[in-house]
Amino acid sequence: MKIQKVGIIGAGTMGNGIAQACATRGIDVVMVDISETAVSKGIATVAGSLDRLIKKDKITAADKDAALARIQGSTQYEDLRSAQLVIEAATENLELKIKILRQLDGLLPADTLVATNTSSISITQMAAVTSRPDRFIGMHFFNPVPMMALVEIIRGLQTSDATHDTVRDMALTLGKSPITVKNAPGFVVNRILVPMINEAFFVLAEGLASPEDIDAGMKLGCNHPIGPLALADMIGLDVCLAVMNVYFAEFNDSKYRPCPLLKEMVAAGYLGRKTGRGVYTY
């Protein structure tokens, strides 16, 4: 099956980014959110992103018009019926996602594929609440979606080969570079990335080097575009801590224990760029 129409639940940062990625590659999109305001804001974000690509001579004005014409905004789940694949890109909250999946279950045709853009919640657990666990899969895009090549295709225990192959082919159609991952906390990228950030906090707490030198060491020595401490500030120290807490609980392994300095900084409200202060001051 070749995916020609995609439904997206959520018009926020990830949802509208996925919509843009699909529409610019000739795939029709229905983007659903709870209010007309949220839907309009999502489409306006796509339009602004396409305008920036025009200024950089990456696309033409005609390309922009064609892409926007492929995106239908809606507040009605019924409009998702015609999609061959529905991607849930709502807030990272298990109860909310399960509520959405159950709504979809009674609405979508039996052969419709359903994917979730979760970065942390168990695909196997979410698949189990649907009547189509073999046609459920994780499709973890990275932010900003139009720019980032990677998509983690995450197989739950129940995901069929046919579902995996169809979704992987669709990611390739979007010009992405998919990697296939089994279901486990953090999948692949965040499983490696967040403990590395946590270790950088241990190095900082032990006074081995200044924040600037730790970040410079990883940028120059490992060819990272940004140092781990600056990246933590960008992600949010509270988010990093929450992820480490999940790993510590799920794996029951002391190597995932959150650094006490990270916990202390979160307790102080030093969460990074969003609060004006984290490891660095903004």
PDB file of C-alpha atoms in Angstrom:
ATOM      1  CA  MET A   1       0.000   0.000   0.000  1.00  0.00           C
ATOM      2  CA  LYS A   2       1.312   3.434  -0.947  1.00  0.00           C
ATOM      3  CA  ILE A   3       0.261   6.236   1.403  1.00  0.00           C
ATOM      4  CA  GLN A   4      -1.377   9.077  -0.525  1.00  0.00           C
ATOM      5  CA  LYS A   5      -3.324  10.759   2.290  1.00  0.00           C
ATOM      6  CA  VAL A   6      -2.254  11.235   5.888  1.00  0.00           C
ATOM      7  CA  GLY A   7      -4.296  12.337   8.886  1.00  0.00           C
ATOM      8  CA  ILE A   8      -2.455  14.225  11.642  1.00  0.00           C
ATOM      9  CA  ILE A   9      -3.820  14.785  15.142  1.00  0.00           C
ATOM     10  CA  GLY A  10      -2.278  17.913  16.616  1.00  0.00           C
ATOM     11  CA  ALA A  11      -1.423  21.151  14.795  1.00  0.00           C
ATOM     12  CA  GLY A  12       1.383  22.141  17.167  1.00  0.00           C
ATOM     13  CA  THR A  13       5.129  22.160  16.503  1.00  0.00           C
ATOM     14  CA  MET A  14       5.409  18.480  15.573  1.00  0.00           C
ATOM     15  CA  GLY A  15       2.016  18.162  13.889  1.00  0.00           C
ATOM     16  CA  ASN A  16       2.401  21.121  11.550  1.00  0.00           C
ATOM     17  CA  GLY A  17       5.998  20.104  10.826  1.00  0.00           C
ATOM     18  CA  ILE A  18       4.841  16.621   9.765  1.00  0.00           C
ATOM     19  CA  ALA A  19       2.054  18.226   7.697  1.00  0.00           C
ATOM     20  CA  GLN A  20       4.611  20.387   5.872  1.00  0.00           C
ATOM     21  CA  ALA A  21       6.913  17.418   5.259  1.00  0.00           C
ATOM     22  CA  CYS A  22       4.006  15.461   3.717  1.00  0.00           C
ATOM     23  CA  ALA A  23       2.452  18.281   1.685  1.00  0.00           C
ATOM     24  CA  THR A  24       5.743  19.334   0.078  1.00  0.00           C
ATOM     25  CA  ARG A  25       6.198  15.735  -1.114  1.00  0.00           C
ATOM     26  CA  GLY A  26       2.810  15.471  -2.781  1.00  0.00           C
ATOM     27  CA  ILE A  27       0.897  13.730   0.032  1.00  0.00           C
ATOM     28  CA  ASP A  28      -2.537  15.098   0.972  1.00  0.00           C
ATOM     29  CA  VAL A  29      -2.996  15.963   4.657  1.00  0.00           C
ATOM     30  CA  VAL A  30      -5.900  16.378   7.065  1.00  0.00           C
ATOM     31  CA  MET A  31      -4.606  18.160  10.184  1.00  0.00           C
ATOM     32  CA  VAL A  32      -6.991  18.011  13.149  1.00  0.00           C
ATOM     33  CA  ASP A  33      -6.873  19.935  16.432  1.00  0.00           C
ATOM     34  CA  ILE A  34      -9.404  20.819  19.118  1.00  0.00           C
ATOM     35  CA  SER A  35     -10.020  24.428  18.019  1.00  0.00           C
ATOM     36  CA  GLU A  36     -10.142  26.484  14.811  1.00  0.00           C
ATOM     37  CA  THR A  37      -7.550  28.786  16.404  1.00  0.00           C
ATOM     38  CA  ALA A  38      -5.060  25.935  16.883  1.00  0.00           C
ATOM     39  CA  VAL A  39      -5.636  24.660  13.335  1.00  0.00           C
ATOM     40  CA  SER A  40      -5.236  28.148  11.810  1.00  0.00           C
ATOM     41  CA  LYS A  41      -2.068  28.747  13.820  1.00  0.00           C
ATOM     42  CA  GLY A  42      -0.637  25.427  12.590  1.00  0.00           C
ATOM     43  CA  ILE A  43      -1.336  26.241   8.931  1.00  0.00           C
ATOM     44  CA  ALA A  44       0.076  29.770   9.398  1.00  0.00           C
ATOM     45  CA  THR A  45       3.266  28.217  10.821  1.00  0.00           C
ATOM     46  CA  VAL A  46       3.597  26.024   7.725  1.00  0.00           C
ATOM     47  CA  ALA A  47       3.056  29.061   5.467  1.00  0.00           C
ATOM     48  CA  GLY A  48       5.758  31.009   7.321  1.00  0.00           C
ATOM     49  CA  SER A  49       8.179  28.089   7.084  1.00  0.00           C
ATOM     50  CA  LEU A  50       7.562  27.801   3.334  1.00  0.00           C
ATOM     51  CA  ASP A  51       8.101  31.573   2.947  1.00  0.00           C
ATOM     52  CA  ARG A  52      11.556  31.180   4.501  1.00  0.00           C
ATOM     53  CA  LEU A  53      12.340  28.414   1.986  1.00  0.00           C
ATOM     54  CA  ILE A  54      11.278  30.735  -0.858  1.00  0.00           C
ATOM     55  CA  LYS A  55      13.680  33.420   0.424  1.00  0.00           C
ATOM     56  CA  LYS A  56      16.476  30.833   0.417  1.00  0.00           C
ATOM     57  CA  ASP A  57      15.548  29.825  -3.173  1.00  0.00           C
ATOM     58  CA  LYS A  58      14.795  26.265  -1.997  1.00  0.00           C
ATOM     59  CA  ILE A  59      11.211  26.334  -3.368  1.00  0.00           C
ATOM     60  CA  THR A  60       9.071  28.614  -5.575  1.00  0.00           C
ATOM     61  CA  ALA A  61       5.903  30.530  -4.694  1.00  0.00           C
ATOM     62  CA  ALA A  62       3.997  27.989  -6.824  1.00  0.00           C
ATOM     63  CA  ASP A  63       5.471  25.151  -4.720  1.00  0.00           C
ATOM     64  CA  LYS A  64       4.248  26.898  -1.572  1.00  0.00           C
ATOM     65  CA  ASP A  65       0.727  27.337  -2.963  1.00  0.00           C
ATOM     66  CA  ALA A  66       0.590  23.689  -4.065  1.00  0.00           C
ATOM     67  CA  ALA A  67       1.762  22.461  -0.636  1.00  0.00           C
ATOM     68  CA  LEU A  68      -0.757  24.594   1.282  1.00  0.00           C
ATOM     69  CA  ALA A  69      -3.544  23.418  -1.044  1.00  0.00           C
ATOM     70  CA  ARG A  70      -2.789  19.836   0.051  1.00  0.00           C
ATOM     71  CA  ILE A  71      -3.383  20.636   3.755  1.00  0.00           C
ATOM     72  CA  GLN A  72      -6.957  20.531   5.009  1.00  0.00           C
ATOM     73  CA  GLY A  73      -7.442  21.898   8.514  1.00  0.00           C
ATOM     74  CA  SER A  74     -10.243  20.480  10.638  1.00  0.00           C
ATOM     75  CA  THR A  75     -11.625  20.189  14.167  1.00  0.00           C
ATOM     76  CA  GLN A  76     -13.563  17.002  13.300  1.00  0.00           C
ATOM     77  CA  TYR A  77     -12.123  13.496  13.720  1.00  0.00           C
ATOM     78  CA  GLU A  78     -14.618  12.316  11.067  1.00  0.00           C
ATOM     79  CA  ASP A  79     -12.460  14.020   8.433  1.00  0.00           C
ATOM     80  CA  LEU A  80      -9.714  11.467   9.156  1.00  0.00           C
ATOM     81  CA  ARG A  81     -11.754   8.578   7.705  1.00  0.00           C
ATOM     82  CA  SER A  82     -10.300   9.029   4.204  1.00  0.00           C
ATOM     83  CA  ALA A  83      -6.663   8.846   5.374  1.00  0.00           C
ATOM     84  CA  GLN A  84      -4.667   5.637   4.877  1.00  0.00           C
ATOM     85  CA  LEU A  85      -2.360   6.549   7.759  1.00  0.00           C
ATOM     86  CA  VAL A  86      -3.233   8.619  10.837  1.00  0.00           C
ATOM     87  CA  ILE A  87      -0.329  10.039  12.874  1.00  0.00           C
ATOM     88  CA  GLU A  88      -1.087  11.043  16.468  1.00  0.00           C
ATOM     89  CA  ALA A  89       1.095  14.040  17.392  1.00  0.00           C
ATOM     90  CA  ALA A  90      -0.660  15.241  20.546  1.00  0.00           C
ATOM     91  CA  THR A  91       0.998  16.256  23.826  1.00  0.00           C
ATOM     92  CA  GLU A  92       3.318  13.671  25.437  1.00  0.00           C
ATOM     93  CA  ASN A  93       0.695  12.385  27.868  1.00  0.00           C
ATOM     94  CA  LEU A  94      -0.257   8.699  28.016  1.00  0.00           C
ATOM     95  CA  GLU A  95      -3.860   9.210  29.191  1.00  0.00           C
ATOM     96  CA  LEU A  96      -4.533  11.756  26.438  1.00  0.00           C
ATOM     97  CA  LYS A  97      -2.989   9.535  23.768  1.00  0.00           C
ATOM     98  CA  ILE A  98      -5.007   6.500  24.887  1.00  0.00           C
ATOM     99  CA  LYS A  99      -8.203   8.590  24.815  1.00  0.00           C
ATOM    100  CA  ILE A 100      -7.400   9.688  21.240  1.00  0.00           C
ATOM    101  CA  LEU A 101      -6.551   6.143  20.119  1.00  0.00           C
ATOM    102  CA  ARG A 102      -9.844   4.811  21.469  1.00  0.00           C
ATOM    103  CA  GLN A 103     -11.739   7.558  19.637  1.00  0.00           C
ATOM    104  CA  LEU A 104      -9.956   6.664  16.406  1.00  0.00           C
ATOM    105  CA  ASP A 105     -10.634   2.974  16.877  1.00  0.00           C
ATOM    106  CA  GLY A 106     -14.383   3.323  16.497  1.00  0.00           C
ATOM    107  CA  LEU A 107     -14.057   5.747  13.609  1.00  0.00           C
ATOM    108  CA  LEU A 108     -11.380   4.592  11.178  1.00  0.00           C
ATOM    109  CA  PRO A 109     -11.769   1.790   8.637  1.00  0.00           C
ATOM    110  CA  ALA A 110     -10.218  -1.502   9.787  1.00  0.00           C
ATOM    111  CA  ASP A 111      -7.301  -1.319   7.340  1.00  0.00           C
ATOM    112  CA  THR A 112      -6.178   2.221   8.302  1.00  0.00           C
ATOM    113  CA  LEU A 113      -2.695   2.352   9.804  1.00  0.00           C
ATOM    114  CA  VAL A 114      -2.173   4.357  13.006  1.00  0.00           C
ATOM    115  CA  ALA A 115       1.168   5.806  14.130  1.00  0.00           C
ATOM    116  CA  THR A 116       2.226   7.818  17.161  1.00  0.00           C
ATOM    117  CA  ASN A 117       4.928  10.476  17.190  1.00  0.00           C
ATOM    118  CA  THR A 118       5.756   9.798  20.847  1.00  0.00           C
ATOM    119  CA  SER A 119       9.367  10.241  21.930  1.00  0.00           C
ATOM    120  CA  SER A 120       9.064   8.162  25.101  1.00  0.00           C
ATOM    121  CA  ILE A 121       5.791   6.247  25.615  1.00  0.00           C
ATOM    122  CA  SER A 122       5.646   2.481  25.007  1.00  0.00           C
ATOM    123  CA  ILE A 123       4.402   1.571  21.520  1.00  0.00           C
ATOM    124  CA  THR A 124       3.441  -1.912  22.747  1.00  0.00           C
ATOM    125  CA  GLN A 125       1.349  -0.426  25.568  1.00  0.00           C
ATOM    126  CA  MET A 126      -0.493   1.962  23.231  1.00  0.00           C
ATOM    127  CA  ALA A 127      -1.041  -0.726  20.573  1.00  0.00           C
ATOM    128  CA  ALA A 128      -2.718  -2.925  23.209  1.00  0.00           C
ATOM    129  CA  VAL A 129      -5.598  -0.458  23.695  1.00  0.00           C
ATOM    130  CA  THR A 130      -6.519  -0.526  19.994  1.00  0.00           C
ATOM    131  CA  SER A 131      -8.397  -3.165  17.981  1.00  0.00           C
ATOM    132  CA  ARG A 132      -5.626  -2.995  15.348  1.00  0.00           C
ATOM    133  CA  PRO A 133      -2.395  -3.650  17.291  1.00  0.00           C
ATOM    134  CA  ASP A 134      -0.739  -5.171  14.209  1.00  0.00           C
ATOM    135  CA  ARG A 135      -1.420  -1.926  12.299  1.00  0.00           C
ATOM    136  CA  PHE A 136      -0.048   0.364  15.038  1.00  0.00           C
ATOM    137  CA  ILE A 137       3.528   1.721  14.989  1.00  0.00           C
ATOM    138  CA  GLY A 138       5.768   4.480  16.336  1.00  0.00           C
ATOM    139  CA  MET A 139       6.903   7.184  13.913  1.00  0.00           C
ATOM    140  CA  HIS A 140       9.175   9.480  15.918  1.00  0.00           C
ATOM    141  CA  PHE A 141      10.053  12.603  13.927  1.00  0.00           C
ATOM    142  CA  PHE A 142      12.698  15.032  15.186  1.00  0.00           C
ATOM    143  CA  ASN A 143      12.269  18.783  15.603  1.00  0.00           C
ATOM    144  CA  PRO A 144      12.270  20.809  13.366  1.00  0.00           C
ATOM    145  CA  VAL A 145      10.552  18.144  11.227  1.00  0.00           C
ATOM    146  CA  PRO A 146      11.034  19.784   7.800  1.00  0.00           C
ATOM    147  CA  MET A 147      14.814  20.056   8.392  1.00  0.00           C
ATOM    148  CA  MET A 148      15.686  16.892  10.328  1.00  0.00           C
ATOM    149  CA  ALA A 149      16.293  13.782   8.205  1.00  0.00           C
ATOM    150  CA  LEU A 150      15.837  11.176  10.931  1.00  0.00           C
ATOM    151  CA  VAL A 151      12.637   9.262  11.682  1.00  0.00           C
ATOM    152  CA  GLU A 152      12.679   6.453  14.250  1.00  0.00           C
ATOM    153  CA  ILE A 153      10.263   3.735  13.074  1.00  0.00           C
ATOM    154  CA  ILE A 154       9.406   1.905  16.298  1.00  0.00           C
ATOM    155  CA  ARG A 155       7.884  -1.560  16.239  1.00  0.00           C
ATOM    156  CA  GLY A 156       5.687  -2.616  19.114  1.00  0.00           C
ATOM    157  CA  LEU A 157       5.607  -6.295  19.962  1.00  0.00           C
ATOM    158  CA  GLN A 158       2.425  -6.579  17.866  1.00  0.00           C
ATOM    159  CA  THR A 159       3.427  -4.486  14.806  1.00  0.00           C
ATOM    160  CA  SER A 160       3.222  -6.458  11.532  1.00  0.00           C
ATOM    161  CA  ASP A 161       5.930  -6.525   8.872  1.00  0.00           C
ATOM    162  CA  ALA A 162       3.471  -5.053   6.365  1.00  0.00           C
ATOM    163  CA  THR A 163       2.757  -2.067   8.645  1.00  0.00           C
ATOM    164  CA  HIS A 164       6.463  -1.485   9.227  1.00  0.00           C
ATOM    165  CA  ASP A 165       7.331  -1.696   5.528  1.00  0.00           C
ATOM    166  CA  THR A 166       4.524   0.655   4.452  1.00  0.00           C
ATOM    167  CA  VAL A 167       5.438   3.296   7.047  1.00  0.00           C
ATOM    168  CA  ARG A 168       9.149   3.003   6.296  1.00  0.00           C
ATOM    169  CA  ASP A 169       8.471   3.487   2.560  1.00  0.00           C
ATOM    170  CA  MET A 170       6.335   6.515   3.374  1.00  0.00           C
ATOM    171  CA  ALA A 171       9.198   8.028   5.424  1.00  0.00           C
ATOM    172  CA  LEU A 172      11.491   7.540   2.415  1.00  0.00           C
ATOM    173  CA  THR A 173       8.897   9.284   0.220  1.00  0.00           C
ATOM    174  CA  LEU A 174       9.157  12.256   2.594  1.00  0.00           C
ATOM    175  CA  GLY A 175      12.900  12.365   1.890  1.00  0.00           C
ATOM    176  CA  LYS A 176      13.667  11.168   5.418  1.00  0.00           C
ATOM    177  CA  SER A 177      16.249   8.614   6.570  1.00  0.00           C
ATOM    178  CA  PRO A 178      14.330   6.124   8.738  1.00  0.00           C
ATOM    179  CA  ILE A 179      15.904   3.740  11.234  1.00  0.00           C
ATOM    180  CA  THR A 180      14.012   0.715  12.578  1.00  0.00           C
ATOM    181  CA  VAL A 181      13.867   0.357  16.353  1.00  0.00           C
ATOM    182  CA  LYS A 182      12.323  -2.139  18.777  1.00  0.00           C
ATOM    183  CA  ASN A 183      10.133  -0.764  21.538  1.00  0.00           C
ATOM    184  CA  ALA A 184      12.120   0.185  24.669  1.00  0.00           C
ATOM    185  CA  PRO A 185      12.324   3.288  26.884  1.00  0.00           C
ATOM    186  CA  GLY A 186      13.879   6.174  24.915  1.00  0.00           C
ATOM    187  CA  PHE A 187      14.097   4.078  21.745  1.00  0.00           C
ATOM    188  CA  VAL A 188      17.609   4.663  20.255  1.00  0.00           C
ATOM    189  CA  VAL A 189      18.506   8.350  19.990  1.00  0.00           C
ATOM    190  CA  ASN A 190      17.220   9.600  23.357  1.00  0.00           C
ATOM    191  CA  ARG A 191      18.424   6.397  25.062  1.00  0.00           C
ATOM    192  CA  ILE A 192      21.988   7.405  24.122  1.00  0.00           C
ATOM    193  CA  LEU A 193      21.622  11.189  24.164  1.00  0.00           C
ATOM    194  CA  VAL A 194      20.021  11.886  27.555  1.00  0.00           C
ATOM    195  CA  PRO A 195      22.407   9.673  29.620  1.00  0.00           C
ATOM    196  CA  MET A 196      25.272  11.476  27.831  1.00  0.00           C
ATOM    197  CA  ILE A 197      23.809  14.808  28.968  1.00  0.00           C
ATOM    198  CA  ASN A 198      23.389  13.381  32.483  1.00  0.00           C
ATOM    199  CA  GLU A 199      27.061  12.309  32.474  1.00  0.00           C
ATOM    200  CA  ALA A 200      28.078  15.833  31.464  1.00  0.00           C
ATOM    201  CA  PHE A 201      26.334  17.073  34.635  1.00  0.00           C
ATOM    202  CA  PHE A 202      28.337  14.549  36.712  1.00  0.00           C
ATOM    203  CA  VAL A 203      31.539  15.872  35.090  1.00  0.00           C
ATOM    204  CA  LEU A 204      30.444  19.437  35.880  1.00  0.00           C
ATOM    205  CA  ALA A 205      29.464  18.543  39.473  1.00  0.00           C
ATOM    206  CA  GLU A 206      32.863  16.934  40.062  1.00  0.00           C
ATOM    207  CA  GLY A 207      34.568  20.143  38.915  1.00  0.00           C
ATOM    208  CA  LEU A 208      36.573  18.397  36.189  1.00  0.00           C
ATOM    209  CA  ALA A 209      36.112  21.324  33.807  1.00  0.00           C
ATOM    210  CA  SER A 210      34.051  24.480  33.301  1.00  0.00           C
ATOM    211  CA  PRO A 211      30.738  24.271  31.394  1.00  0.00           C
ATOM    212  CA  GLU A 212      32.343  26.072  28.472  1.00  0.00           C
ATOM    213  CA  ASP A 213      35.261  23.627  28.340  1.00  0.00           C
ATOM    214  CA  ILE A 214      33.019  20.549  28.695  1.00  0.00           C
ATOM    215  CA  ASP A 215      30.922  21.746  25.754  1.00  0.00           C
ATOM    216  CA  ALA A 216      33.981  22.738  23.715  1.00  0.00           C
ATOM    217  CA  GLY A 217      35.509  19.308  24.361  1.00  0.00           C
ATOM    218  CA  MET A 218      32.480  17.467  22.977  1.00  0.00           C
ATOM    219  CA  LYS A 219      32.100  19.824  20.015  1.00  0.00           C
ATOM    220  CA  LEU A 220      35.752  19.659  18.993  1.00  0.00           C
ATOM    221  CA  GLY A 221      36.552  16.114  20.128  1.00  0.00           C
ATOM    222  CA  CYS A 222      33.355  14.357  18.996  1.00  0.00           C
ATOM    223  CA  ASN A 223      32.254  16.706  16.209  1.00  0.00           C
ATOM    224  CA  HIS A 224      28.957  17.500  17.964  1.00  0.00           C
ATOM    225  CA  PRO A 225      27.327  20.709  16.659  1.00  0.00           C
ATOM    226  CA  ILE A 226      26.401  21.769  20.211  1.00  0.00           C
ATOM    227  CA  GLY A 227      27.809  20.776  23.593  1.00  0.00           C
ATOM    228  CA  PRO A 228      25.743  18.564  25.960  1.00  0.00           C
ATOM    229  CA  LEU A 229      25.230  21.247  28.614  1.00  0.00           C
ATOM    230  CA  ALA A 230      24.102  23.872  26.082  1.00  0.00           C
ATOM    231  CA  LEU A 231      21.836  21.211  24.567  1.00  0.00           C
ATOM    232  CA  ALA A 232      20.365  20.444  27.998  1.00  0.00           C
ATOM    233  CA  ASP A 233      19.523  24.146  28.364  1.00  0.00           C
ATOM    234  CA  MET A 234      17.825  24.034  24.959  1.00  0.00           C
ATOM    235  CA  ILE A 235      15.820  20.860  25.719  1.00  0.00           C
ATOM    236  CA  GLY A 236      14.983  21.965  29.271  1.00  0.00           C
ATOM    237  CA  LEU A 237      16.685  20.566  32.369  1.00  0.00           C
ATOM    238  CA  ASP A 238      13.292  19.449  33.706  1.00  0.00           C
ATOM    239  CA  VAL A 239      12.713  17.397  30.547  1.00  0.00           C
ATOM    240  CA  CYS A 240      16.170  15.808  30.807  1.00  0.00           C
ATOM    241  CA  LEU A 241      15.519  14.918  34.455  1.00  0.00           C
ATOM    242  CA  ALA A 242      12.081  13.470  33.667  1.00  0.00           C
ATOM    243  CA  VAL A 243      13.584  11.223  30.980  1.00  0.00           C
ATOM    244  CA  MET A 244      16.365  10.020  33.299  1.00  0.00           C
ATOM    245  CA  ASN A 245      13.764   9.249  35.991  1.00  0.00           C
ATOM    246  CA  VAL A 246      11.845   7.116  33.476  1.00  0.00           C
ATOM    247  CA  TYR A 247      15.006   5.196  32.495  1.00  0.00           C
ATOM    248  CA  PHE A 248      15.968   4.667  36.140  1.00  0.00           C
ATOM    249  CA  ALA A 249      12.504   3.303  36.928  1.00  0.00           C
ATOM    250  CA  GLU A 250      12.050   1.230  33.765  1.00  0.00           C
ATOM    251  CA  PHE A 251      15.504  -0.364  33.571  1.00  0.00           C
ATOM    252  CA  ASN A 252      16.069  -0.594  37.338  1.00  0.00           C
ATOM    253  CA  ASP A 253      19.756   0.036  36.660  1.00  0.00           C
ATOM    254  CA  SER A 254      21.919   2.472  38.663  1.00  0.00           C
ATOM    255  CA  LYS A 255      23.710   3.673  35.529  1.00  0.00           C
ATOM    256  CA  TYR A 256      20.567   5.688  34.746  1.00  0.00           C
ATOM    257  CA  ARG A 257      20.462   7.502  38.094  1.00  0.00           C
ATOM    258  CA  PRO A 258      19.931  11.246  37.553  1.00  0.00           C
ATOM    259  CA  CYS A 259      22.867  13.446  38.545  1.00  0.00           C
ATOM    260  CA  PRO A 260      22.188  15.187  41.908  1.00  0.00           C
ATOM    261  CA  LEU A 261      23.299  18.517  40.380  1.00  0.00           C
ATOM    262  CA  LEU A 262      20.690  18.152  37.628  1.00  0.00           C
ATOM    263  CA  LYS A 263      18.010  17.475  40.275  1.00  0.00           C
ATOM    264  CA  GLU A 264      19.202  20.441  42.350  1.00  0.00           C
ATOM    265  CA  MET A 265      19.087  22.838  39.387  1.00  0.00           C
ATOM    266  CA  VAL A 266      15.574  21.729  38.451  1.00  0.00           C
ATOM    267  CA  ALA A 267      14.485  22.210  42.085  1.00  0.00           C
ATOM    268  CA  ALA A 268      15.877  25.758  41.904  1.00  0.00           C
ATOM    269  CA  GLY A 269      13.881  26.472  38.750  1.00  0.00           C
ATOM    270  CA  TYR A 270      17.012  26.756  36.594  1.00  0.00           C
ATOM    271  CA  LEU A 271      15.455  24.944  33.630  1.00  0.00           C
ATOM    272  CA  GLY A 272      17.490  26.405  30.763  1.00  0.00           C
ATOM    273  CA  ARG A 273      16.613  28.816  27.986  1.00  0.00           C
ATOM    274  CA  LYS A 274      12.896  28.834  28.755  1.00  0.00           C
ATOM    275  CA  THR A 275      13.523  30.323  32.229  1.00  0.00           C
ATOM    276  CA  GLY A 276      16.504  32.476  31.234  1.00  0.00           C
ATOM    277  CA  ARG A 277      18.889  30.425  33.340  1.00  0.00           C
ATOM    278  CA  GLY A 278      20.166  26.867  33.304  1.00  0.00           C
ATOM    279  CA  VAL A 279      23.817  25.869  33.089  1.00  0.00           C
ATOM    280  CA  TYR A 280      24.232  29.153  31.272  1.00  0.00           C
ATOM    281  CA  THR A 281      22.431  32.515  31.702  1.00  0.00           C
ATOM    282  CA  TYR A 282      20.314  33.794  28.811  1.00  0.00           C
TER     283      TYR A 282
END
